[in-house]
Tab-separated table of C-alpha atoms in Angstrom:
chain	number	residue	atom	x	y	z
A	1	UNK	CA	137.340	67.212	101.586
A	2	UNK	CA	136.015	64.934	104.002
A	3	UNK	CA	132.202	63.209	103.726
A	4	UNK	CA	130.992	66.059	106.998
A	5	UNK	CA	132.195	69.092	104.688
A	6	UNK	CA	130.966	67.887	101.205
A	7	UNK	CA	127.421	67.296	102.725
A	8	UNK	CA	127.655	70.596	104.242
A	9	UNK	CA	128.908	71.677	101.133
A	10	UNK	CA	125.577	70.418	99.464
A	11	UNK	CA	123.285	71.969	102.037
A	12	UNK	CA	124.635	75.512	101.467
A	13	UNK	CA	124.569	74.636	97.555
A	14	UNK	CA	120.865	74.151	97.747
A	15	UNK	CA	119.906	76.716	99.977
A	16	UNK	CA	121.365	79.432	97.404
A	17	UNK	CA	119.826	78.599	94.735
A	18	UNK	CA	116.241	78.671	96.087
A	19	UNK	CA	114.887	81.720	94.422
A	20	UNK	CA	113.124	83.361	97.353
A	21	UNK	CA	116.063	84.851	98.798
A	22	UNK	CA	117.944	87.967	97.788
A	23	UNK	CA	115.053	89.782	97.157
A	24	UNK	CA	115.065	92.761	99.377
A	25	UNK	CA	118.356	94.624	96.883
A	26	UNK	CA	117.440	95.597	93.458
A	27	UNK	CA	120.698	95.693	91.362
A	28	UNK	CA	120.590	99.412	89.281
A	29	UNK	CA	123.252	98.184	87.451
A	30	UNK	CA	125.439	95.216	86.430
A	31	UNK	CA	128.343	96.712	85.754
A	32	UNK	CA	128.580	98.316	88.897
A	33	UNK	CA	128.126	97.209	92.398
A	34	UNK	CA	124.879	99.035	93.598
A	35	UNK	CA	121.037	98.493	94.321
A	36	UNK	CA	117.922	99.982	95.289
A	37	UNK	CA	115.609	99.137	98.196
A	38	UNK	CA	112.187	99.513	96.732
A	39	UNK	CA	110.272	101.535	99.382
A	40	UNK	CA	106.092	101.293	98.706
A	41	UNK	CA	104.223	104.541	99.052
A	42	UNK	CA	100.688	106.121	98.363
A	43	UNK	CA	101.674	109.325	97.122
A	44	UNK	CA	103.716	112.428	96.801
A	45	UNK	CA	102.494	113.479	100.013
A	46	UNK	CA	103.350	110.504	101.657
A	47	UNK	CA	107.275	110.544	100.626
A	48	UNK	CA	107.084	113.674	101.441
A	49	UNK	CA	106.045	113.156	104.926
A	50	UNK	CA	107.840	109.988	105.366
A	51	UNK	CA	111.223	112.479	104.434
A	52	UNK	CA	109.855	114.972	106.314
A	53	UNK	CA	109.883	113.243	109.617
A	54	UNK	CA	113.336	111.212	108.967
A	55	UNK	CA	115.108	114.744	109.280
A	56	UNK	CA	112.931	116.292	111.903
A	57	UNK	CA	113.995	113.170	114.094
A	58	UNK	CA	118.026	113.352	113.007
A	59	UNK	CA	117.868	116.934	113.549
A	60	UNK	CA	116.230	116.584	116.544
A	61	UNK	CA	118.184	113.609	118.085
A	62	UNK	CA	121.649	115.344	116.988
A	63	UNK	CA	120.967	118.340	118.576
A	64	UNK	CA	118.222	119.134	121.052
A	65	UNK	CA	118.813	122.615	120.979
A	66	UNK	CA	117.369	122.885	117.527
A	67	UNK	CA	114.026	122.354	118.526
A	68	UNK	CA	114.032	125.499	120.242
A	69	UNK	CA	115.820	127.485	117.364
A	70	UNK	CA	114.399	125.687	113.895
A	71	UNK	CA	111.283	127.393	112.593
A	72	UNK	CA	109.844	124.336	111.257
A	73	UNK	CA	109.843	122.744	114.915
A	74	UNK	CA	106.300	124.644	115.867
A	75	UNK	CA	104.793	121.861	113.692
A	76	UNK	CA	107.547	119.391	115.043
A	77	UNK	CA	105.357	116.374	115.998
A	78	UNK	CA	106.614	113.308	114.357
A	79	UNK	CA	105.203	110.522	113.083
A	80	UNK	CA	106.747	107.769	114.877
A	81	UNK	CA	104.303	104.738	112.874
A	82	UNK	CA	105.761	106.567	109.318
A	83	UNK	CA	109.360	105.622	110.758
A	84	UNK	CA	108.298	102.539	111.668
A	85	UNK	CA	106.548	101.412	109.090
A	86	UNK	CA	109.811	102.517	106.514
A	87	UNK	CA	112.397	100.399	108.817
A	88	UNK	CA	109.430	97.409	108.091
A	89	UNK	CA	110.304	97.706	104.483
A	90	UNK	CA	113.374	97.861	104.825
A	91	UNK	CA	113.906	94.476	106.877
A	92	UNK	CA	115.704	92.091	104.631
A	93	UNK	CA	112.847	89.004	105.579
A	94	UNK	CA	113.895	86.454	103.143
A	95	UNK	CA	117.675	87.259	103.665
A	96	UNK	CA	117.105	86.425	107.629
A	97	UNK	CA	115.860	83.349	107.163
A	98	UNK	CA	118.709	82.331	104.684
A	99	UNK	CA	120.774	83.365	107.829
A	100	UNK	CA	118.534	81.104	109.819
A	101	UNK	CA	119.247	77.881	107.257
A	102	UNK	CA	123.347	78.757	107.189
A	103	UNK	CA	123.178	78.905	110.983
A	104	UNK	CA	121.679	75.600	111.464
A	105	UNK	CA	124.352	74.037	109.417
A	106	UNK	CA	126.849	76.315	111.067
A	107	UNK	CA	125.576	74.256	114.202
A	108	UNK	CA	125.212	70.737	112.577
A	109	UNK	CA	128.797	71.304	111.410
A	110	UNK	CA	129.914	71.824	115.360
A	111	UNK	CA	128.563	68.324	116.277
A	112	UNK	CA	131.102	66.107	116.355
C-alpha cells in the first residue's frame, strides 16, 4: 500500500470512529439486520394526523380520480408543513456530513 493510500486509509479510520455519526438508525435488534427511525411527536392526535395526511396524499397522487369517489376526501385538505416537517426528521444530518468528510478525501485522493 503506497504512503497516498495508507494516509487516506487513516483519514477514513478517524472519521468512523467519531461518535456523532450513525445516529439517525436505531438498531431493534442485533441479531438481525433492522432499525427504527425515531420520529418525535406531541400526541396521539398528532400521529394520527401526521398518518392521516401521508395516505390522503398517496391516495391522492396515485389516483386523482379518488378524490372525487373517497368519502373521506370532503375533509381532504392536507397538511403539507405535517409532511414536511416528518421528511425533516427523517434527514440523516450527521450521516451527510460523514458523506461530506469521505468526499473530500475522495477528492484529495484524485490529486495527483
Amino acid at each position: 500500500m503506497n504512503m497516498k493510500n495508507k494516509e487516506q486509509a487513516k483519514s477514513l479510520l478517524k472519521l468512523m470512529t467519531k461518535s456523532n455519526y450513525f445516529t439517525k438508525l436505531k438498531r431493534e435488534n442485533k441479531k438481525e439486520n433492522t432499525f427504527i427511525i425515531p420520529l418525535k411527536i406531541t400526541s396521539y392526535n398528532e400521529l394520527n394526523l401526521m398518518v392521516s395526511d401521508l395516505l390522503k396524499a398517496s391516495i391522492i397522487l396515485l389516483n386523482q380520480d379518488a378524490k372525487s369517489l373517497s368519502s373521506f376526501t370532503n375533509n381532504s385538505d392536507i397538511n403539507v408543513m405535517t409532511l414536511l416537517e416528518i421528511a425533516l426528521q427523517l434527514l440523516p444530518e450527521d450521516e451527510m456530513e460523514l458523506m461530506d468528510d469521505l468526499h473530500k478525501i475522495h477528492l484529495e485522493g484524485e490529486v495527483v
